[in-house]
Coordinates of C-alpha atoms and ligand atoms in Angstrom, one line a residue:
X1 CA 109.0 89.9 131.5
X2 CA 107.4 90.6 128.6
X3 CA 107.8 88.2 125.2
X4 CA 107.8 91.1 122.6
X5 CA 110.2 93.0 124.6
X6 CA 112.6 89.9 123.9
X7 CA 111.8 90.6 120.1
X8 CA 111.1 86.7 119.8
X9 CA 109.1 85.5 117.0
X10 CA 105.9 83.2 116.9
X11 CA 107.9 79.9 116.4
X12 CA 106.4 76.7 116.6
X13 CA 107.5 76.5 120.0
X14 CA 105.8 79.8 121.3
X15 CA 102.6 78.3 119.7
X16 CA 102.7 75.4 122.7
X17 CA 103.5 77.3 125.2
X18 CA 101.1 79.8 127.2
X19 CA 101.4 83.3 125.6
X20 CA 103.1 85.8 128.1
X21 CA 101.9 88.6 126.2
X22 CA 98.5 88.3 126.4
X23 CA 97.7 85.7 129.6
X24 CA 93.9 86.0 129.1
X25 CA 94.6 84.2 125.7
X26 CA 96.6 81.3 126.6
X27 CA 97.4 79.1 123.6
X28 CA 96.0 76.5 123.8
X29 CA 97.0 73.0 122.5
X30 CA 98.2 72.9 118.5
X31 CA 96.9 70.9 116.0
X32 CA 99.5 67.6 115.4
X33 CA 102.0 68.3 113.2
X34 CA 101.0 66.0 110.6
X35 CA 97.3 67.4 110.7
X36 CA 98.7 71.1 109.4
X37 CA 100.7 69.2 106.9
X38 CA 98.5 67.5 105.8
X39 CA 96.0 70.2 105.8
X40 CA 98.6 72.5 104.0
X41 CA 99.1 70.1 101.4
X42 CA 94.9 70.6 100.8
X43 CA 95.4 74.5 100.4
X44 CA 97.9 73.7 98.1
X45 CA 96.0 71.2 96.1
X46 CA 93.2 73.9 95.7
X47 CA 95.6 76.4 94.6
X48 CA 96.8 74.3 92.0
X49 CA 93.2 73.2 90.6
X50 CA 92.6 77.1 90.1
X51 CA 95.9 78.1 89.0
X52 CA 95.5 74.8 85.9
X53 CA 91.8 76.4 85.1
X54 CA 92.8 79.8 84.7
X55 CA 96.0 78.5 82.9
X56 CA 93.9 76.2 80.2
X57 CA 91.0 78.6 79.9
X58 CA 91.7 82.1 80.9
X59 CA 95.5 82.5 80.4
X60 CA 96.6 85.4 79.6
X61 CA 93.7 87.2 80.3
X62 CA 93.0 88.7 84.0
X63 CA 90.9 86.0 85.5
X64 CA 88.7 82.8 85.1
X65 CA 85.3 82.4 84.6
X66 CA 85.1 79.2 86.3
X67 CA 81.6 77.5 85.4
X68 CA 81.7 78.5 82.0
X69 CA 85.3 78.1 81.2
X70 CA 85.4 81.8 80.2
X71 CA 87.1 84.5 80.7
X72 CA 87.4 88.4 81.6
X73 CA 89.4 91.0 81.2
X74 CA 88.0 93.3 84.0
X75 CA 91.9 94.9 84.9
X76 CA 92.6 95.9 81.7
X77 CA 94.2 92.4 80.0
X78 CA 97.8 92.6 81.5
X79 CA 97.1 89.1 83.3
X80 CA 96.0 89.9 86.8
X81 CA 95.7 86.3 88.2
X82 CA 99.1 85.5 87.2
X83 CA 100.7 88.6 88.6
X84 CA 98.1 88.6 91.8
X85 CA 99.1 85.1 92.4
X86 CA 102.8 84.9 92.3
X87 CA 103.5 86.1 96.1
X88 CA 101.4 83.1 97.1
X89 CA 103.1 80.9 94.4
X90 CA 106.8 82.0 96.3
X91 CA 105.1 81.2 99.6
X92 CA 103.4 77.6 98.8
X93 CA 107.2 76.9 97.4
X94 CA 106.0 76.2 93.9
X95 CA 108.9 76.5 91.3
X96 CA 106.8 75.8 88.7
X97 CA 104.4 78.0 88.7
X98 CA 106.9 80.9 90.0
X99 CA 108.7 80.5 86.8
X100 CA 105.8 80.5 84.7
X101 CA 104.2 83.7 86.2
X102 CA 108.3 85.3 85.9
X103 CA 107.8 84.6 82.2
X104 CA 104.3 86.4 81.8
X105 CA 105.6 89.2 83.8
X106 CA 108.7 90.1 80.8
X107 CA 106.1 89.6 78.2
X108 CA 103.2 92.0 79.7
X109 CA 102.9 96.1 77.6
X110 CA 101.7 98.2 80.7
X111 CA 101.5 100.8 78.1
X112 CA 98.7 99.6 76.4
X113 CA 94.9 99.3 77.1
X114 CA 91.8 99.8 75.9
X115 CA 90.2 100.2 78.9
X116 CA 90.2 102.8 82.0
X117 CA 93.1 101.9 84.3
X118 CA 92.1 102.3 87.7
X119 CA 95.4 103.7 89.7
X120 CA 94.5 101.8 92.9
X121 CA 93.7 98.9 91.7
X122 CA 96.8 98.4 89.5
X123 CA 98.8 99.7 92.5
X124 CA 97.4 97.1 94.6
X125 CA 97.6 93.7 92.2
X126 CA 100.3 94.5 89.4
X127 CA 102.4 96.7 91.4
X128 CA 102.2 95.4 94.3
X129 CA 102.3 91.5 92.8
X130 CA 105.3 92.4 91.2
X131 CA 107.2 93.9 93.4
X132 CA 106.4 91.6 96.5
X133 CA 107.7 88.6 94.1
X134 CA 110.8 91.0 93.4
X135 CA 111.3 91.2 97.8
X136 CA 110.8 87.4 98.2
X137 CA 112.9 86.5 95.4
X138 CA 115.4 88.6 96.0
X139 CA 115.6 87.5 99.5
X140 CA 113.9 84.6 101.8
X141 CA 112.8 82.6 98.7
X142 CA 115.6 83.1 96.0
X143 CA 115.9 79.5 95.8
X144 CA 112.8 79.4 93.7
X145 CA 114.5 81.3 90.4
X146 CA 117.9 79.6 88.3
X147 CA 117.2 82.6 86.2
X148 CA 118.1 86.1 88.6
X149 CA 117.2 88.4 85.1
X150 CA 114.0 87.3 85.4
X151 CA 114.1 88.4 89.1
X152 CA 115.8 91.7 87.9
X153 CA 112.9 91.9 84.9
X154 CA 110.2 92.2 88.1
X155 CA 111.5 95.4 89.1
X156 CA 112.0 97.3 85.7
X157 CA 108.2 96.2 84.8
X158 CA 107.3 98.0 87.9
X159 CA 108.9 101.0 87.3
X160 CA 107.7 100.8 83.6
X161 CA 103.9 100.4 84.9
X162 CA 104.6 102.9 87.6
X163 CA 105.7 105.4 84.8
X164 CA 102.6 104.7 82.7
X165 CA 100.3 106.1 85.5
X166 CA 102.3 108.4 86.9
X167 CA 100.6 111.1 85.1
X168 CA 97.4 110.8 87.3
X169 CA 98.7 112.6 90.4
X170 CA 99.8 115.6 88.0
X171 CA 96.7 117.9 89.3
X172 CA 96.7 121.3 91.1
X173 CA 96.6 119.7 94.2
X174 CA 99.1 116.4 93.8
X175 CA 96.0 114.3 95.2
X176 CA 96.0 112.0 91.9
X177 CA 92.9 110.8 89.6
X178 CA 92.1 107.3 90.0
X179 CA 89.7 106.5 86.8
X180 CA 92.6 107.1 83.9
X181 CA 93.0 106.9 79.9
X182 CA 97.4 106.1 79.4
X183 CA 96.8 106.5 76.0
X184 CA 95.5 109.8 76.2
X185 CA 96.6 110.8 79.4
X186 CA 92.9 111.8 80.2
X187 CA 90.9 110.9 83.1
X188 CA 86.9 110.3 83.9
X189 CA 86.4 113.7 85.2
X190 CA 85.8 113.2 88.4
X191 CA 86.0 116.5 91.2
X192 CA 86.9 114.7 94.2
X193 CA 88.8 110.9 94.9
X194 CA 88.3 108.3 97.5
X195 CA 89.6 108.2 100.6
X196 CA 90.8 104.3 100.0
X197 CA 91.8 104.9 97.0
X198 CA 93.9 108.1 97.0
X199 CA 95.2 106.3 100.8
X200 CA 96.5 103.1 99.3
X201 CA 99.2 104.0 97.1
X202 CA 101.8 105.2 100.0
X203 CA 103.2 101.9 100.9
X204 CA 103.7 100.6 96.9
X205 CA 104.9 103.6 95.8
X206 CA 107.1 104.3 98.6
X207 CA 108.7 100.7 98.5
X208 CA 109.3 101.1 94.5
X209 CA 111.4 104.1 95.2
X210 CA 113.3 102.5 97.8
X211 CA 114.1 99.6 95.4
X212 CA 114.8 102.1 92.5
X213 CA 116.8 104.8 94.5
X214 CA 114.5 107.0 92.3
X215 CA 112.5 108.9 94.7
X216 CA 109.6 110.5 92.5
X217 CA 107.4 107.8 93.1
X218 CA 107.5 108.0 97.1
X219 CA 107.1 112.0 96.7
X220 CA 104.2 111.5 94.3
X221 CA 102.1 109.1 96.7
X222 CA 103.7 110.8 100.3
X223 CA 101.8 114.5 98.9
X224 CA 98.7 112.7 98.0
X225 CA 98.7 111.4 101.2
X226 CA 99.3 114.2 103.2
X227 CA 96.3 115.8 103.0
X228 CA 94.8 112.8 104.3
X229 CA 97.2 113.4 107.2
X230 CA 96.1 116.6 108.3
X231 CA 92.6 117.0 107.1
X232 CA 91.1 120.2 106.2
X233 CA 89.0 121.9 107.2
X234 CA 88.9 120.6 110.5
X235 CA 84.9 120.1 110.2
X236 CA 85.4 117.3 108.0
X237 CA 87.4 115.1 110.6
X238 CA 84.4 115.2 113.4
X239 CA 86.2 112.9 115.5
X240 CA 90.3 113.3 115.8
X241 CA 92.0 110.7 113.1
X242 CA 88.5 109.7 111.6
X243 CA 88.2 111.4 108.3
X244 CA 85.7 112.0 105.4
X245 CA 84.9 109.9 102.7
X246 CA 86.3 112.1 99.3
X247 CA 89.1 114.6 99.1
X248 CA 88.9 117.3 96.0
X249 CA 91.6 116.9 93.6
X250 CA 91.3 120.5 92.9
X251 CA 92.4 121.6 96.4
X252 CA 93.4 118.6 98.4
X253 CA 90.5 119.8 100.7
X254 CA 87.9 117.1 102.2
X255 CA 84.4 117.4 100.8
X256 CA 82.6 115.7 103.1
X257 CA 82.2 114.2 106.8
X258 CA 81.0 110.8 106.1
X259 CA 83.1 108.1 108.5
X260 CA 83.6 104.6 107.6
X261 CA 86.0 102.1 108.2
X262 CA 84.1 100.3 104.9
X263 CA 85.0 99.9 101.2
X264 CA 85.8 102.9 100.3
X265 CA 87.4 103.9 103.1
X266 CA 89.2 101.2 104.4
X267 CA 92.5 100.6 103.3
X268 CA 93.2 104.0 104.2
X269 CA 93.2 103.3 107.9
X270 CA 94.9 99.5 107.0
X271 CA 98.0 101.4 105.4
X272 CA 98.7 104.0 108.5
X273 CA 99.6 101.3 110.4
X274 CA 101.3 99.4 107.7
X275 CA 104.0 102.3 107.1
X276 CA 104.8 102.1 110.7
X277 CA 105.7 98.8 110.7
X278 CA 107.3 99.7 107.0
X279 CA 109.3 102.3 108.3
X280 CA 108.6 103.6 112.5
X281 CA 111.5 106.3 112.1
X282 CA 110.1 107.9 108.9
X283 CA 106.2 106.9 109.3
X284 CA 105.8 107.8 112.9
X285 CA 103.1 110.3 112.2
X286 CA 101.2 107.5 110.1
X287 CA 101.0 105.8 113.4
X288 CA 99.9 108.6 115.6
X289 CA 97.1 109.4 113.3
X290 CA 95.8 105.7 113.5
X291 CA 96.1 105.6 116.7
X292 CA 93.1 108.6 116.7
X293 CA 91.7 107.0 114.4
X294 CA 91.9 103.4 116.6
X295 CA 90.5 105.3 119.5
X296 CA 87.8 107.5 118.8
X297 CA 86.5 104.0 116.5
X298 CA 86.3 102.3 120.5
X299 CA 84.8 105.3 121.6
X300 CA 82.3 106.4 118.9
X301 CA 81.8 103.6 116.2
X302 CA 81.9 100.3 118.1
X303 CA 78.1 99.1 117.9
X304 CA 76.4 96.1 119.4
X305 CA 73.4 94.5 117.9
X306 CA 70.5 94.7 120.7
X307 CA 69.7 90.9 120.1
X308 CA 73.8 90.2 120.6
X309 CA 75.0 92.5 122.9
X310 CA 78.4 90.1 123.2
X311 CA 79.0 91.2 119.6
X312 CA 80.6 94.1 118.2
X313 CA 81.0 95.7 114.7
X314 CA 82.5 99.0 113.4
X315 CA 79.3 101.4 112.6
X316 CA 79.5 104.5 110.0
X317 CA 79.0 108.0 111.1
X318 CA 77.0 111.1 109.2
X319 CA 76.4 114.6 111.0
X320 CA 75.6 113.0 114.0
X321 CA 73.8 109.6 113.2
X322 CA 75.5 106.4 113.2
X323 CA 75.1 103.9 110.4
X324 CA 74.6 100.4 111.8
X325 CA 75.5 98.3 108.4
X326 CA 78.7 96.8 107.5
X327 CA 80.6 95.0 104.8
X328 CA 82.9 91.8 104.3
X329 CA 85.5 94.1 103.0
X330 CA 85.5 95.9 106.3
X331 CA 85.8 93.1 108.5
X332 CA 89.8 93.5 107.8
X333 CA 89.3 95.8 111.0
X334 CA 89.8 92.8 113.5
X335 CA 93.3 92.1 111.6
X336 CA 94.5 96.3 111.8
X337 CA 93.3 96.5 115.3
X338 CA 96.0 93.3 116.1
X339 CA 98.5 94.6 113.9
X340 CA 98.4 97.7 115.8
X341 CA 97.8 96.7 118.7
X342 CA 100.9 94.0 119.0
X343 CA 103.7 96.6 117.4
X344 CA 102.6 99.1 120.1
X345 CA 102.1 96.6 122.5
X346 CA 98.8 97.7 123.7
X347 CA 96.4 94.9 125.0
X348 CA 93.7 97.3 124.8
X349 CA 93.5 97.5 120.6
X350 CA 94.4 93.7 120.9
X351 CA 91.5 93.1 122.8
X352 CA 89.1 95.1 120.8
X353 CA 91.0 93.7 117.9
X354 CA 89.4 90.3 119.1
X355 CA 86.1 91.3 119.6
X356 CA 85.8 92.2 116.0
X357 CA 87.3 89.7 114.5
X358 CA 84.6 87.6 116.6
X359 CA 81.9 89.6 115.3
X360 CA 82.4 89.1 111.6
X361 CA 83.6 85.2 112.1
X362 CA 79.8 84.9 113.4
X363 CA 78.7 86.0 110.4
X364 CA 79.9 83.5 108.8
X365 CA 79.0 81.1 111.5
X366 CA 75.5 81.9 111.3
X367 CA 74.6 81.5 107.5
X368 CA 73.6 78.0 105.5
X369 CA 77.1 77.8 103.7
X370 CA 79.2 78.8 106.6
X371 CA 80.8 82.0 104.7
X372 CA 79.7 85.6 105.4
X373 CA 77.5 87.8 103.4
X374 CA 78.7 91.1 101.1
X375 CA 77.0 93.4 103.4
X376 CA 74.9 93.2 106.7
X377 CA 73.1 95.4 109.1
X378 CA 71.8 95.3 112.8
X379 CA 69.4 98.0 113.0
X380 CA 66.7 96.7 115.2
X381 CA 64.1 99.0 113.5
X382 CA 64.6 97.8 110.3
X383 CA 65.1 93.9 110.0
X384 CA 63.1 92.5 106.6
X385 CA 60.6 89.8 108.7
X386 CA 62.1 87.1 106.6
X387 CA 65.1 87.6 108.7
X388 CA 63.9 87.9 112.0
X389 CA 64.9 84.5 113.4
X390 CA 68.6 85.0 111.9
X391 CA 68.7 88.8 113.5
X392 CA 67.8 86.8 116.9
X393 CA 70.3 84.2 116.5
X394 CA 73.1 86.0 115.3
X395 CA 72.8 89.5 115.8
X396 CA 72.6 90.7 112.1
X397 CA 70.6 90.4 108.9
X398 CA 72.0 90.4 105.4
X399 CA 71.5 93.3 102.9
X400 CA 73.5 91.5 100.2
X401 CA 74.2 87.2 100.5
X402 CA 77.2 88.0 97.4
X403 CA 80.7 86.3 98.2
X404 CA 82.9 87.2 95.4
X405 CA 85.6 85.2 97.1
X406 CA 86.6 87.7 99.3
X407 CA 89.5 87.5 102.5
X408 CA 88.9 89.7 104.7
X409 CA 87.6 87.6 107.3
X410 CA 90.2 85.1 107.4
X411 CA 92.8 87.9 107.2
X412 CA 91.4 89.1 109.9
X413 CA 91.6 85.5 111.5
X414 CA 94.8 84.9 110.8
X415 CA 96.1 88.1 112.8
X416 CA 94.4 86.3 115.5
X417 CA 95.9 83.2 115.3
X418 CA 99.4 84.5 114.4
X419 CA 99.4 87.5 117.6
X420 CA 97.3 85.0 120.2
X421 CA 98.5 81.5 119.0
X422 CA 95.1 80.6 119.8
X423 CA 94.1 77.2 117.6
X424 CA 90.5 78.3 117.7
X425 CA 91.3 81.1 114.8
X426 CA 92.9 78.5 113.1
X427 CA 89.7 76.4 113.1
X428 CA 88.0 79.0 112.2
X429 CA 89.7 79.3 108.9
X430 CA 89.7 75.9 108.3
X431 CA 85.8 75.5 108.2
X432 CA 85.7 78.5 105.7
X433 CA 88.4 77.1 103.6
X434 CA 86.0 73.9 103.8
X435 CA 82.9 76.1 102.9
X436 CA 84.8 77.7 99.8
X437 CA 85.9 73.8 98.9
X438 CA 82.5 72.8 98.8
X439 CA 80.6 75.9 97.7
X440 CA 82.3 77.6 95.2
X441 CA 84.8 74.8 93.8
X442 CA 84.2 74.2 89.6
X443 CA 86.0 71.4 87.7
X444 CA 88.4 74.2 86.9
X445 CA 88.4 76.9 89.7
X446 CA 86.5 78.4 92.4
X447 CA 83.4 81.0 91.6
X448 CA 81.8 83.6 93.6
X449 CA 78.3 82.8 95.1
X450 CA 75.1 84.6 94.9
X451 CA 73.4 83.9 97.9
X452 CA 75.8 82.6 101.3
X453 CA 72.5 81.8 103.1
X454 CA 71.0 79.6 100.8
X455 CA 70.8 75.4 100.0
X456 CA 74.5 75.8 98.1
X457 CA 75.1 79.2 98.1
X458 CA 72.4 80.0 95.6
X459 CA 74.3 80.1 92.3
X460 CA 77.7 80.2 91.1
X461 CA 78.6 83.6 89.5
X462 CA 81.0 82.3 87.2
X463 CA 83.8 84.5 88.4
X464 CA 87.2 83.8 89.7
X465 CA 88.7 87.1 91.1
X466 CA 92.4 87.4 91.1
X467 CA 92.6 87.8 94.7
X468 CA 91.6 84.1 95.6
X469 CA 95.0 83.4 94.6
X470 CA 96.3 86.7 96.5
X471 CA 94.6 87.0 99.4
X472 CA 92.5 84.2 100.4
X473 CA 94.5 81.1 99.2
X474 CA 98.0 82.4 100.9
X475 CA 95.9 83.3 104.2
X476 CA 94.9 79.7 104.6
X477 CA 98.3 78.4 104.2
X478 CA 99.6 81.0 105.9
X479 CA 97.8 79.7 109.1
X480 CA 99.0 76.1 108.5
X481 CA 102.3 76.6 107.7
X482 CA 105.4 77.0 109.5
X483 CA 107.0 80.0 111.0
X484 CA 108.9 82.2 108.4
X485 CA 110.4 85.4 107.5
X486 CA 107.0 86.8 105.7
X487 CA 104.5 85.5 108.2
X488 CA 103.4 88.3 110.6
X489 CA 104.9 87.9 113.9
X490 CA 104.3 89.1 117.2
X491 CA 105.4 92.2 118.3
X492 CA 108.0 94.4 116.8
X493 CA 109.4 91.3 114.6
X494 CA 108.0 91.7 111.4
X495 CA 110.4 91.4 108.5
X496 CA 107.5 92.1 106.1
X497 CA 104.3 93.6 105.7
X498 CA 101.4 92.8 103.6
X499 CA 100.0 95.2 101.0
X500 CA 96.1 95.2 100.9
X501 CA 96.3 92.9 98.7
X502 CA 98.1 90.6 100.7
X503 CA 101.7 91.1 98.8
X504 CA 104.2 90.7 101.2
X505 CA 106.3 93.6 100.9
X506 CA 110.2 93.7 103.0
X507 CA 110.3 96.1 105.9
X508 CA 113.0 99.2 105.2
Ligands
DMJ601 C1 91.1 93.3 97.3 O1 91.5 93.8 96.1 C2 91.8 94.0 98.4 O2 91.8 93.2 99.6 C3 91.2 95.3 98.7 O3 91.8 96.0 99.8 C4 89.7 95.2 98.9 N1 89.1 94.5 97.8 C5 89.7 93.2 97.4 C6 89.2 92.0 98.2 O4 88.0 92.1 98.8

């Protein structure tokens, strides 16, 4: 019998017994209790320190800058820390903070700026922050807020932000501008937008209308996205479900043939899976075209350094050649591939899903500060003599050392950990949560690093990006803490699903 057909969830109990699901995987013995706790208590400690920094120093501004006890306002000054960090806030149970981040939210103008708005990145962290904390609130965590209005107040700021940039997808072909003025109602110009970036809208937009019953904003983001459903012309999707990189706004039409599954690119194939498990009797075609897409990756992009042959990574494709470099932003593949493969219960994408996740957690493995480089390659013919010896070792050699505090990798561990119940994911995102202690940890926050493979990281870059508290903070405590209704189960359980930015969003 299989476990997911019994629709059980990954309690603690499942996580000491064998897994059915996946025999080659058995789980294998938890940490103690107390251990978690204890190490949950740690996570929460360090969310804290950063949360006080930006607080004393940066508040209300969008984020820290931790060494210099600055700060920026690179997201246009509505206070992205606060509103990126208030799903995790919910999660690690802290009233305080909660309450403090409610209050920012009913004082924030979305209608004013300065800057350029970018549409996918204030989708992603405002929108997405703020209506996550309205799910959560609303439901599994309303225990959190004395005040519901202020619960209430999360939803009318989205729909007042949403209304702001609503503008930008008013083009002859509905596929939206992503560089916009909301003063003027202008944009940058541009002929043609991003794959990722016209693909990660769907799932934000589509939940606002749901939670509005006003259903402009689903039909706004569902015709951008169609055209990234059924690509055209056909010459520009060289293998079925894998797509080009830029899409005109002009005509919906792809402009080019360039495959990746790296920034860019990625979140688009993150989010087809995502609406399935959203919605599977509305987004079942979201599902069938990541499937393609899932498929002709195993059968045309996976690449395998010569010196590691046990490793794989996700190349890019270009009129024929493949592209053997990757990025830390696409090593959320390992985490998509698991998702995917557990709600259609195929061992195959698990599996695969595995590989890669083992792929990019060696390169962390492998450098001085035990956290991955910005981007790496394993082209044989082209590895820099300096990095010969690490090429040998570990199968790749780094085109940029950066860590601007980045998740993907431990998002892609914890999939791992939450589908396999294996304790070695868990580990493995304890040791970077160490690294990130001890590296990038200031007296009031955590900075970015210049250089992973150096004596201390290099340098500190003296910048706290709003998704430490989003994404990588709730992913660590995620995997140490226990079971509940927005941790991702196995199988078809899932009562939420994470936005991109790792907002927890309730399934329809
Ligand atoms: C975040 O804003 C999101 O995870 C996005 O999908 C990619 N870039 C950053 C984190 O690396």
């Amino acid at each position: 019998m299989h476990l997911t057909s019994l629709s059980l969830s990954l309690t603690a109990l499942s996580l000491v017994s064998p897994s059915l699901a996946y025999p080659q995987y058995r789980t294998e013995r938890p940490l103690q209790d107390k251990v978690a706790l204890s190490r949950a208590d740690t996570i929460k400690e360090a969310f804290s320190h950063a949360w006080d920094g930006y607080k004393k120093y940066a508040y209300p501004h969008d984020e820290l800058h931790p060494v210099s006890n600055g700060y920026g306002d690179s997201r246009n000054g509505w206070g992205a820390s606060a509103v990126d960090a208030l799903s995790t806030a919910i999660i690690m149970g802290n009233a305080t903070i909660v309450n403090q981040i409610l209050d920012h939210v009913t004082r924030v103008d979305y209608s004013k700026t300065n800057d350029t708005v970018s549409l996918f990145e204030t989708t992603i962290r405002y929108l997405a922050g703020m209506l996550s904390g309205y799910d959560l609130l609303k439901g599994p965590a309303s225990d959190l807020v004395k005040d519901a209005s202020k619960v209430d107040k999360l939803l009318e700021q989205s729909k007042n932000l949403a209304d702001v940039l609503k503008f930008a997808f008013d083009t002859p072909s509905g596929v939206p501008y992503n560089n916009i003025n909301i003063s003027s109602h202008g944009n940058d110009g541009a002929t043609t937008n991003g794959l990722a970036v016209t693909g990660t809208l769907v799932l934000e937009w589509t939940r606002l209308s749901d939670l509005t019953g006003d259903d402009q904003y689903a039909q706004l983001s569902q015709k951008a996205q169609s055209y990234l459903l059924s690509p055209k012309p056909s010459s520009n999707e060289p293998f079925p479900g894998l797509v080009g990189s830029h899409i005109s706004i002009e005509t919906g039409q792809f402009t080019d043939a360039q495959v990746s599954w790296n920034g860019g690119d990625d979140s688009f194939y993150e989010y087809l899976i995502k609406m399935y498990v959203y919605d599977p009797n509305e987004f079942g075609e979201y599902k069938d075209r990541w499937v393609a897409a899932a498929d002709s990756s195993m059968q045309h992009l996976a690449s395998h350094p010569s010196t590691r042959p046990d490793l794989t990574f996700l190349a890019s494709y270009d009129n024929g050649n493949l592209g053997l470099s990757s990025q830390h932003l696409t090593c959320f593949d390992g985490g998509s591939f698991l998702l995917g493969g557990t709600v259609l219960d195929n061992d195959d994408y698990i599996n695969f899903g595995l590989d890669l996740v083992k792929a990019c957690h060696e390169t962390y493995n492998a450098t001085l500060t035990g956290i991955g480089p910005e981007s790496f390659a394993w082209d044989a013919n082209s590895v820099p003599s300096s990095q010969k010896a690490l090429y040998e070792k570990a199968g790749f050699y780094i085109q940029s050392g950066a860590y601007i505090l980045r998740p993907e990798v431990i998002e892609s561990f914890y999939y791992a950990y939450r589908i396999t119940g294996q304790e070695q994911y868990r580990e493995w995102i304890w040791n970077a949560f160490l690294s990130i202690n001890k590296y990038c940890r200031t007296s009031s926050g955590f900075s970015g690093l210049t250089n992973v493979n150096a004596a201390n990281g290099g340098s500190q870059d003296d910048n706290q990006e709003s998704f430490l508290f989003a994404e990588v903070m709730k992913y660590v405590y995620l995997a140490h803490s226990e079971d509940a209704a927005w941790q991702v189960q196995r199988g078809n359980g899932n009562k939420f699903v994470f936005n991109t930015e790792a907002h927890p969003f309730q399934v329809r």
